[in-house]
PDB file of C-alpha atoms and ligand atoms in Angstrom:
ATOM      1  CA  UNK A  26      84.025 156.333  88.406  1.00  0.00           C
ATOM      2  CA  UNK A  27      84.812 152.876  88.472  1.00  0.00           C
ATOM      3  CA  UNK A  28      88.203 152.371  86.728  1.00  0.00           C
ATOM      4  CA  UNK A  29      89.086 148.508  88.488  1.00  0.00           C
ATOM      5  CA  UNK A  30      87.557 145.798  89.234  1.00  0.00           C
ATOM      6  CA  UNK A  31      89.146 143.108  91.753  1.00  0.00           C
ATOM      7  CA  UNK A  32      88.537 139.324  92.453  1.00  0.00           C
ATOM      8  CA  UNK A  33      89.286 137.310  95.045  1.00  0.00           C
ATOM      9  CA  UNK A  34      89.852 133.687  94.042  1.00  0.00           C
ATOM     10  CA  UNK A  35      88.484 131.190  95.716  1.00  0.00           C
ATOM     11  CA  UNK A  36      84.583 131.074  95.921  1.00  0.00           C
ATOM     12  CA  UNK A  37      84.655 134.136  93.391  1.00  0.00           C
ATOM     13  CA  UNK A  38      86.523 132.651  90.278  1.00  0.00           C
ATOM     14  CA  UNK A  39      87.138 128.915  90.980  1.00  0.00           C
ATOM     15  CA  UNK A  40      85.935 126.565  93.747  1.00  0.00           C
ATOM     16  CA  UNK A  41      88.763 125.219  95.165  1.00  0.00           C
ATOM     17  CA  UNK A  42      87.580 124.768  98.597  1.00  0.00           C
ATOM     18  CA  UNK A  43      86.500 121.491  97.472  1.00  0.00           C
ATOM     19  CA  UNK A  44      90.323 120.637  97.097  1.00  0.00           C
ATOM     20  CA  UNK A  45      91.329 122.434 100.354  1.00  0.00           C
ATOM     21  CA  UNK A  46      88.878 120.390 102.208  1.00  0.00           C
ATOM     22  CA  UNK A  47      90.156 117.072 100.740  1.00  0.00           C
ATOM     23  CA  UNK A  48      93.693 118.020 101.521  1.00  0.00           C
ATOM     24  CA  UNK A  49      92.772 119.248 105.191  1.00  0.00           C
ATOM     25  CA  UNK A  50      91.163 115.707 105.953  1.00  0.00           C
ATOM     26  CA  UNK A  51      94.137 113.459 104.503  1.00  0.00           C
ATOM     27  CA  UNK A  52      96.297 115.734 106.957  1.00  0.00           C
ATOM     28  CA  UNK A  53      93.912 115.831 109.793  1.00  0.00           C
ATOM     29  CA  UNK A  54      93.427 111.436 109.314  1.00  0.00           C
ATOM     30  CA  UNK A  55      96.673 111.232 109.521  1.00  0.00           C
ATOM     31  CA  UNK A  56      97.241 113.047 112.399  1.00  0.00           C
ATOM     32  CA  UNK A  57      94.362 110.889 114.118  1.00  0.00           C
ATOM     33  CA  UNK A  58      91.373 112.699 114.019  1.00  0.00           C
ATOM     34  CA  UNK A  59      88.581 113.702 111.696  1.00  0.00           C
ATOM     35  CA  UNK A  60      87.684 117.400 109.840  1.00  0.00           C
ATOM     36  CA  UNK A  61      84.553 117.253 108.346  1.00  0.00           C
ATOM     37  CA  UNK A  62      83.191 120.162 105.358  1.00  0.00           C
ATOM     38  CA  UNK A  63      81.052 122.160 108.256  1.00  0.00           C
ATOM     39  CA  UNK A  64      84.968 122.491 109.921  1.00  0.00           C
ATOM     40  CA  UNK A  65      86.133 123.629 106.385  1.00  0.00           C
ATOM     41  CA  UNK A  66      83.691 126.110 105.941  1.00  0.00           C
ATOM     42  CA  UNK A  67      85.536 127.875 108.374  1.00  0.00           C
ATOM     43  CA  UNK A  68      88.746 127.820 106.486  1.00  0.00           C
ATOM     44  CA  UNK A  69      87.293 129.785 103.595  1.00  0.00           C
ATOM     45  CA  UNK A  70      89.708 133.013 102.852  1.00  0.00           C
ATOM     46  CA  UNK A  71      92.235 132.031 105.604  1.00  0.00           C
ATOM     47  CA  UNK A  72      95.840 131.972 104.831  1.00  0.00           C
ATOM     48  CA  UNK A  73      97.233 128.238 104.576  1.00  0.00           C
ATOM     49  CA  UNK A  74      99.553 128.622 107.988  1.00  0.00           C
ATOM     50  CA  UNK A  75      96.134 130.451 109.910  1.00  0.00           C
ATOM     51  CA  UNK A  76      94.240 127.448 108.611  1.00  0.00           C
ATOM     52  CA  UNK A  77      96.537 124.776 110.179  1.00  0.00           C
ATOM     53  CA  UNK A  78      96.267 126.170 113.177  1.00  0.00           C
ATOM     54  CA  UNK A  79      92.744 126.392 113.337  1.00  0.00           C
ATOM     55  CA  UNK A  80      92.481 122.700 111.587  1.00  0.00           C
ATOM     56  CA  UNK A  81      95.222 121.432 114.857  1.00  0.00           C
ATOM     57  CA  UNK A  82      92.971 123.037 117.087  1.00  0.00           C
ATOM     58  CA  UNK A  83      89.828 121.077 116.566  1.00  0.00           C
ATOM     59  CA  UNK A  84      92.010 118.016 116.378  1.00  0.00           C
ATOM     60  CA  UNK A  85      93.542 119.146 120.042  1.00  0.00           C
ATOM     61  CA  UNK A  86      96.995 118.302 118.399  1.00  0.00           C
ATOM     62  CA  UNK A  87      99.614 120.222 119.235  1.00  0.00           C
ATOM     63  CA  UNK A  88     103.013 120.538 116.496  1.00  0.00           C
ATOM     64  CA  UNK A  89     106.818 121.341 117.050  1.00  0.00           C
ATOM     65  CA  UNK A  90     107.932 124.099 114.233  1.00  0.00           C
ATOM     66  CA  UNK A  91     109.296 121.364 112.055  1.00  0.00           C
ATOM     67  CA  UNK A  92     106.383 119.428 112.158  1.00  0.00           C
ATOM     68  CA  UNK A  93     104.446 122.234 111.726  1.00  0.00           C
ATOM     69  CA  UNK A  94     106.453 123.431 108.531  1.00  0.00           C
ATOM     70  CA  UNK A  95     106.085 119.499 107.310  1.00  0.00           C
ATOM     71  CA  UNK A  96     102.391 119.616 107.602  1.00  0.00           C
ATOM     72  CA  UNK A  97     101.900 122.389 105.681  1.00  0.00           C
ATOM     73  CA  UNK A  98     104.207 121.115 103.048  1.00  0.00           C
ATOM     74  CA  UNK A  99     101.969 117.870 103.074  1.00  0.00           C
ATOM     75  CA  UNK A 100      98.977 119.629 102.587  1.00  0.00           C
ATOM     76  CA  UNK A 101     100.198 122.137 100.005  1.00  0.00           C
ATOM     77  CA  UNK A 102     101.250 118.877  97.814  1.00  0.00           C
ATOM     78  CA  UNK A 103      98.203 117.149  98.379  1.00  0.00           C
ATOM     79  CA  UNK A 104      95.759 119.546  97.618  1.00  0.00           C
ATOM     80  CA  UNK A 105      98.571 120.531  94.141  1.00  0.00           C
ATOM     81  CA  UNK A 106      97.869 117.144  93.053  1.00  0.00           C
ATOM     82  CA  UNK A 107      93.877 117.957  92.443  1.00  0.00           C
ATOM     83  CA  UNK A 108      94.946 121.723  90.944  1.00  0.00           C
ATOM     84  CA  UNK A 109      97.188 120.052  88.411  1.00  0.00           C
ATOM     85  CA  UNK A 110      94.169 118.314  87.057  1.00  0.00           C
ATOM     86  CA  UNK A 111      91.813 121.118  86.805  1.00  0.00           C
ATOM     87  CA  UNK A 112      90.996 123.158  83.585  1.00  0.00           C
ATOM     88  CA  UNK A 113      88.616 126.003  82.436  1.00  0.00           C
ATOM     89  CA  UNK A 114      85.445 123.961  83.496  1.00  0.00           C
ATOM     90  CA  UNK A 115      86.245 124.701  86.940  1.00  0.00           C
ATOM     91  CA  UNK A 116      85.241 128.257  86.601  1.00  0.00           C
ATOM     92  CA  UNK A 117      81.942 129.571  88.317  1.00  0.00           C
ATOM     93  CA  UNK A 118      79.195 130.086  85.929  1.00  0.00           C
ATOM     94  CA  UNK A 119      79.023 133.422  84.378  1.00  0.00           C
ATOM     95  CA  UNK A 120      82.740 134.633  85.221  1.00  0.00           C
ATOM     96  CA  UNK A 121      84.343 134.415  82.033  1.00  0.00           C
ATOM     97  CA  UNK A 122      82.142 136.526  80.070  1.00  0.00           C
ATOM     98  CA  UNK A 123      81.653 138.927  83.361  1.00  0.00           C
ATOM     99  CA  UNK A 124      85.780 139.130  83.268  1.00  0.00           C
ATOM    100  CA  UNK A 125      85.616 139.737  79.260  1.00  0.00           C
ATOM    101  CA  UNK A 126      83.198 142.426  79.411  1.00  0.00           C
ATOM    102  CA  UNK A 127      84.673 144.224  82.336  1.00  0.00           C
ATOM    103  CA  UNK A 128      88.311 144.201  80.146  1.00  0.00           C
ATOM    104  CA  UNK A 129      86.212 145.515  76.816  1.00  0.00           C
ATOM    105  CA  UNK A 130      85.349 148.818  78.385  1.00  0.00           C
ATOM    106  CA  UNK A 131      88.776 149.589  79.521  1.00  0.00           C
ATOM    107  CA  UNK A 132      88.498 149.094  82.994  1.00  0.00           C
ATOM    108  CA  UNK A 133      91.376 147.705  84.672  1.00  0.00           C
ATOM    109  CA  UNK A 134      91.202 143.312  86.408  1.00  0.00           C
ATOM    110  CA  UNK A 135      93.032 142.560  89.517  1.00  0.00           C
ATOM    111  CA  UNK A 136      93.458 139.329  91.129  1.00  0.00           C
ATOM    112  CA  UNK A 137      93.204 139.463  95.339  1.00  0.00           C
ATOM    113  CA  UNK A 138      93.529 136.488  97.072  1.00  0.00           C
ATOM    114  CA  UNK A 139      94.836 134.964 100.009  1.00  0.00           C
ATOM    115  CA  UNK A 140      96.011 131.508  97.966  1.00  0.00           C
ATOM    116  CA  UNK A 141      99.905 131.456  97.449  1.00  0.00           C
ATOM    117  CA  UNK A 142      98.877 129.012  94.525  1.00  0.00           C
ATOM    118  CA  UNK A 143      97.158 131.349  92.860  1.00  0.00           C
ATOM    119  CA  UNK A 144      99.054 131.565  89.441  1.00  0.00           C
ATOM    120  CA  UNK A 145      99.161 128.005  89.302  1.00  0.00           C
ATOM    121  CA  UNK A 146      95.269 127.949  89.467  1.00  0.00           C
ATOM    122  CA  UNK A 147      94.576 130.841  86.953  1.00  0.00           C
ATOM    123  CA  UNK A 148      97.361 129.440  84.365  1.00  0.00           C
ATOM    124  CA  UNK A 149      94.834 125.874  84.913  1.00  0.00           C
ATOM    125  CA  UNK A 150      91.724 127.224  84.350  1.00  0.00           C
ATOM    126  CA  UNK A 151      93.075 129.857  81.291  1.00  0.00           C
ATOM    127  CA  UNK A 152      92.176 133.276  82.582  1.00  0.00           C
ATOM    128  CA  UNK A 153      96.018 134.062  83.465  1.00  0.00           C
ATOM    129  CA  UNK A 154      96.100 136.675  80.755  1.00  0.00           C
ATOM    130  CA  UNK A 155      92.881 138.393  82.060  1.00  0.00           C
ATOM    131  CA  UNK A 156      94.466 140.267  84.632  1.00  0.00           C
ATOM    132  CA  UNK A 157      96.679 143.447  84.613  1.00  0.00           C
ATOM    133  CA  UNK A 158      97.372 142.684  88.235  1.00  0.00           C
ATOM    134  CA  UNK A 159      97.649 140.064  90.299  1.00  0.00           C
ATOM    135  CA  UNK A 160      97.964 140.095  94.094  1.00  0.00           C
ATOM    136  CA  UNK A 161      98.148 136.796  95.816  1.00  0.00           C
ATOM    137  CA  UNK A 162      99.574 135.225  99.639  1.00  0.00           C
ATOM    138  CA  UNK A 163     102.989 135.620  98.009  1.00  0.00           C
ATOM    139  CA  UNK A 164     103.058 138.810  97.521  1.00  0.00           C
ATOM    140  CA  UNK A 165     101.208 140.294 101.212  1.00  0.00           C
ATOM    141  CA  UNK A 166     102.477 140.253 104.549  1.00  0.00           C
ATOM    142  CA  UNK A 167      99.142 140.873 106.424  1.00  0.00           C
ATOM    143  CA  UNK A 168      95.890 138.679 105.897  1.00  0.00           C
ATOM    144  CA  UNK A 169      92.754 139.925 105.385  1.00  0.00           C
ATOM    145  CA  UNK A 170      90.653 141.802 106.494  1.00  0.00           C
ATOM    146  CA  UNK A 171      93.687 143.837 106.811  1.00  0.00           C
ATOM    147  CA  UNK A 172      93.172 145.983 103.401  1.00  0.00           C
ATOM    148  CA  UNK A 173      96.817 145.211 102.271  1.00  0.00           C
ATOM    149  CA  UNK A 174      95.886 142.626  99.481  1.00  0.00           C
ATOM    150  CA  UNK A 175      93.353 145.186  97.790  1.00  0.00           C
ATOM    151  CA  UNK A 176      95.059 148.340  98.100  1.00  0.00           C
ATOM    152  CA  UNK A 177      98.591 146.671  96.320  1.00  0.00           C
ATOM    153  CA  UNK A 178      96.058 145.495  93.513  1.00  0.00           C
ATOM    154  CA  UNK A 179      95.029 148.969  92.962  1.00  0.00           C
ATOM    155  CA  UNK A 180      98.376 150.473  93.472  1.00  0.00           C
ATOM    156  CA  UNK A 181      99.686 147.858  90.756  1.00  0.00           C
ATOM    157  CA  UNK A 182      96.527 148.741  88.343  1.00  0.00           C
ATOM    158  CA  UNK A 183      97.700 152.578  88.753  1.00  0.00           C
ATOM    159  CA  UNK A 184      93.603 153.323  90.206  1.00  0.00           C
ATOM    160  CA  UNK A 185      92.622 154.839  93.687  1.00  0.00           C
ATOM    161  CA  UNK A 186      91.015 152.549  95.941  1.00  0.00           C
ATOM    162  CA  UNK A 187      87.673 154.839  95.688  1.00  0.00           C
ATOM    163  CA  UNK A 188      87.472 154.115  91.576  1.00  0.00           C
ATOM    164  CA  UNK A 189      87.688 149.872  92.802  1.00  0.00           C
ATOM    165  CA  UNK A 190      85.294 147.334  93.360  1.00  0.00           C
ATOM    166  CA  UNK A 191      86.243 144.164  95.245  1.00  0.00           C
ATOM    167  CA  UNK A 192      84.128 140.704  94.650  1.00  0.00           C
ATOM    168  CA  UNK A 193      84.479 139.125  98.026  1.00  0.00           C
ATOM    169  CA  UNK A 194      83.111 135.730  98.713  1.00  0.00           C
ATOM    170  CA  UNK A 195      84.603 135.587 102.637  1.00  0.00           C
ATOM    171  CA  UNK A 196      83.837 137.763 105.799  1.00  0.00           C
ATOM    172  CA  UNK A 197      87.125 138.846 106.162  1.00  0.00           C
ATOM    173  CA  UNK A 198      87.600 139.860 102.483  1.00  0.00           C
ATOM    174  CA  UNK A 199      84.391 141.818 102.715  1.00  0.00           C
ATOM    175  CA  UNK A 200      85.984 144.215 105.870  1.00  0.00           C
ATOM    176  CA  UNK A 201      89.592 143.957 103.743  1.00  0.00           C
ATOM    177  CA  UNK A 202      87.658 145.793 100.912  1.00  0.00           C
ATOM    178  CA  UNK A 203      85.952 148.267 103.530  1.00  0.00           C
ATOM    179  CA  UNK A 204      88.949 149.013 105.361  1.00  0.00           C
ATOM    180  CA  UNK A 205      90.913 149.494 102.131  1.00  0.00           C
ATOM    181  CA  UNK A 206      87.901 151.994 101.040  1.00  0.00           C
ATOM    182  CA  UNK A 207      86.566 150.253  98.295  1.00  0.00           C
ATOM    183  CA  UNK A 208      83.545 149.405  96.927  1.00  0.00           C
ATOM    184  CA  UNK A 209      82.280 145.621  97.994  1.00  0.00           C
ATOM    185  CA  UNK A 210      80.180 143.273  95.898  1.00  0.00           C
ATOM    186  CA  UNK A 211      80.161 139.873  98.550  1.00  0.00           C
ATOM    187  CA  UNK A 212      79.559 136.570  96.303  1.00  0.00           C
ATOM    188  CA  UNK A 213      77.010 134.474  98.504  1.00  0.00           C
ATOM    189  CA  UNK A 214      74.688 134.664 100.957  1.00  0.00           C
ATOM    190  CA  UNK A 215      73.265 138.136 102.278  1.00  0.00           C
ATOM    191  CA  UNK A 216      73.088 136.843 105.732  1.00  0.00           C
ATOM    192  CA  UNK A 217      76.471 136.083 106.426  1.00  0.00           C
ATOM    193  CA  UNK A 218      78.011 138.995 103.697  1.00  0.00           C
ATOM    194  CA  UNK A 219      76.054 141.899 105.122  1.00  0.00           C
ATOM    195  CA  UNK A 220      78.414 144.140 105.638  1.00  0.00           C
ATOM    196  CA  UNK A 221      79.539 143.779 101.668  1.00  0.00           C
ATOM    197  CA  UNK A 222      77.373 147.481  99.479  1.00  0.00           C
ATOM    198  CA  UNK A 223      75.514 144.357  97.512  1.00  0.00           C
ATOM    199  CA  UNK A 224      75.767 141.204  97.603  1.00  0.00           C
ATOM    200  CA  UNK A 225      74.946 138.583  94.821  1.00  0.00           C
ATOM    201  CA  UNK A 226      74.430 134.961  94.135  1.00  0.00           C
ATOM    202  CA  UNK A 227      77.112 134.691  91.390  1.00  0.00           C
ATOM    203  CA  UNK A 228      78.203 136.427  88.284  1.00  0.00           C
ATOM    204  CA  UNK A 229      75.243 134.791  86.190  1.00  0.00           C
ATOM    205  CA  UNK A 230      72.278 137.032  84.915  1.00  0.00           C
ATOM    206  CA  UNK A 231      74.242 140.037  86.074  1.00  0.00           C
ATOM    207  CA  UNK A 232      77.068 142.621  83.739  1.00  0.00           C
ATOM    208  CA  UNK A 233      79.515 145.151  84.530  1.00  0.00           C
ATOM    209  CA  UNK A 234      76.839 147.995  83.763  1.00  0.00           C
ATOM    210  CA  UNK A 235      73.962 146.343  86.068  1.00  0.00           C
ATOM    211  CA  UNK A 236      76.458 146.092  89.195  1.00  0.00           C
ATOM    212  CA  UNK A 237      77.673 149.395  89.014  1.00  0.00           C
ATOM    213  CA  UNK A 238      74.100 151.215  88.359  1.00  0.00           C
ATOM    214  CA  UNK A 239      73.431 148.573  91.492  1.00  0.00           C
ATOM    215  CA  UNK A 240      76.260 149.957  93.665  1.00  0.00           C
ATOM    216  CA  UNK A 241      75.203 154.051  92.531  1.00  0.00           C
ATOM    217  CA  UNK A 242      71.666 153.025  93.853  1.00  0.00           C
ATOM    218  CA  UNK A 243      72.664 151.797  97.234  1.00  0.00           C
ATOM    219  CA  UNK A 244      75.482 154.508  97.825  1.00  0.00           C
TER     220      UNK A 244
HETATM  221  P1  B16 B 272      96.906 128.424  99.676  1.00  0.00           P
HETATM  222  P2  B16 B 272      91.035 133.179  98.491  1.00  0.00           P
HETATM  223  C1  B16 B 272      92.081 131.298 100.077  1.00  0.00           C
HETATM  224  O1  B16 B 272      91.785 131.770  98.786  1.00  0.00           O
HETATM  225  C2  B16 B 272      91.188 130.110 100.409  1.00  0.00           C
HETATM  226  O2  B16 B 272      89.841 130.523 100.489  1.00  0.00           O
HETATM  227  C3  B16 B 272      91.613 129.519 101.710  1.00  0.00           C
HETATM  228  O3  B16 B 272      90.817 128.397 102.017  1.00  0.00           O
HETATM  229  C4  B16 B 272      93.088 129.110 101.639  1.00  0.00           C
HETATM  230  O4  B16 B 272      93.539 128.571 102.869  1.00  0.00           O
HETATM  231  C5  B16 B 272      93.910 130.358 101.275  1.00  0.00           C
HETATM  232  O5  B16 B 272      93.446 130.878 100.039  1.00  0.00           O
HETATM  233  C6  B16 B 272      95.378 130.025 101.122  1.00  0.00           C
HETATM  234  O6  B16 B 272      95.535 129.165 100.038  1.00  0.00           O
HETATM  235  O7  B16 B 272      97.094 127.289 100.613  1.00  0.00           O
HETATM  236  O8  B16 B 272      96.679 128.003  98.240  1.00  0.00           O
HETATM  237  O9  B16 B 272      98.010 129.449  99.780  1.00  0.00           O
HETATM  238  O10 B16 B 272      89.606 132.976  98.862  1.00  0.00           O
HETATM  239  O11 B16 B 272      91.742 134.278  99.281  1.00  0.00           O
HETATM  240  O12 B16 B 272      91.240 133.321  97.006  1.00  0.00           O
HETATM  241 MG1   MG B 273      87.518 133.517  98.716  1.00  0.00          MG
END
């Protein structure tokens, strides 16, 4: 029985890869090169230090441990200064009233995300107080798809990972829900989420009810 229900951030709740992507290039221009969105897309549900290595690596640049620690600072208060201008309008269509139905029959909301901003982003965009849990970069010492992030969310919401369902809208959140024995509803394409139990465009024209009876019919 389904007593939790879990969100990633990013891609799930809020697009904020818009903002990462903006912050990556300033960083990336300014160490003389270019990143364009196709290099971004590959940044999606990787942890901010993971990221700048990936982002120095296409850029063939390589950074001393200070600089390293003074680029991620950079980027971290660039990509701030768009979050501390966003409000509830930035939330994916549908998510709100998926999150308020979910909460009105007494099953549990976690947050589980890779973003050590993510308080900052849910206290923005007003949902802060729909969640009973939340698990974010802060609070994990192993990135997904390592199950870590998921299995503290259920710990915290008091439900066994078996009774949790994880909306995933990254690869590598997707096997963190597997591996942690959950249930996995990807958010996105079913090409590239394949490996998710369902997978759906978004939380529009769906419910609470219609995703589980979705998830009993493919189990
Ligand atoms: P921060 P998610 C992830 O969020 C983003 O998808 C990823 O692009 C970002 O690098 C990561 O959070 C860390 O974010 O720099 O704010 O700590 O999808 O796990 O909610
Ligand atoms: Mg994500």
């Amino acid at each position: 029985m389904i007593k939790c229900c879990i969100f990633d951030l990013d891609g799930v709740i809020v697009d904020t890869a818009k903002y990462h992507y903006l912050a990556w290039k300033r960083l990336a221009n300014s160490l003389g090169f270019d990143f364009s969105e196709a290099d971004n897309e590959h940044l999606k549900g990787v942890s901010r230090v993971e990221s700048l290595k990936l982002v120095l690596r296409l850029g063939s640049v390589a950074l001393e441990p200070l600089a390293f620690e003074a680029a991620l600072a950079d980027k971290n208060a660039w990509y701030l200064d768009y979050i501390h201008q966003i409000g509830p309008e930035e939330i994916l269509p549908g998510v709100a009233d998926f999150l308020a139905a979910v909460r009105a029959q007494g099953i549990k909301t976690a947050l589980g995300s890779a973003s050590k901003n993510a308080q900052v982003i849910l206290e923005r965009i007003g949902l802060l107080e729909q969640f009973d849990a939340i698990i974010d970069g802060n609070k994990v010492a192993n990135a997904k798809p390592d199950p870590e992030v998921f299995l503290n969310a259920a710990r915290a919401t008091g439900v066994a990972p078996a009774d949790c369902i994880v909306f995933e809208d990254a690869v590598a959140g997707v096997q963190a829900a597997l591996n942690a024995g959950m249930q996995c509803v990807g958010i996105g394409e079913p090409a590239v989420l394949r490996q998710a139990h369902l997978v759906l465009p978004g939380f529009q024209n769906t419910g609470i009810d219609q995703v589980i009876a979705q998830l009993a019919a493919v189990a």
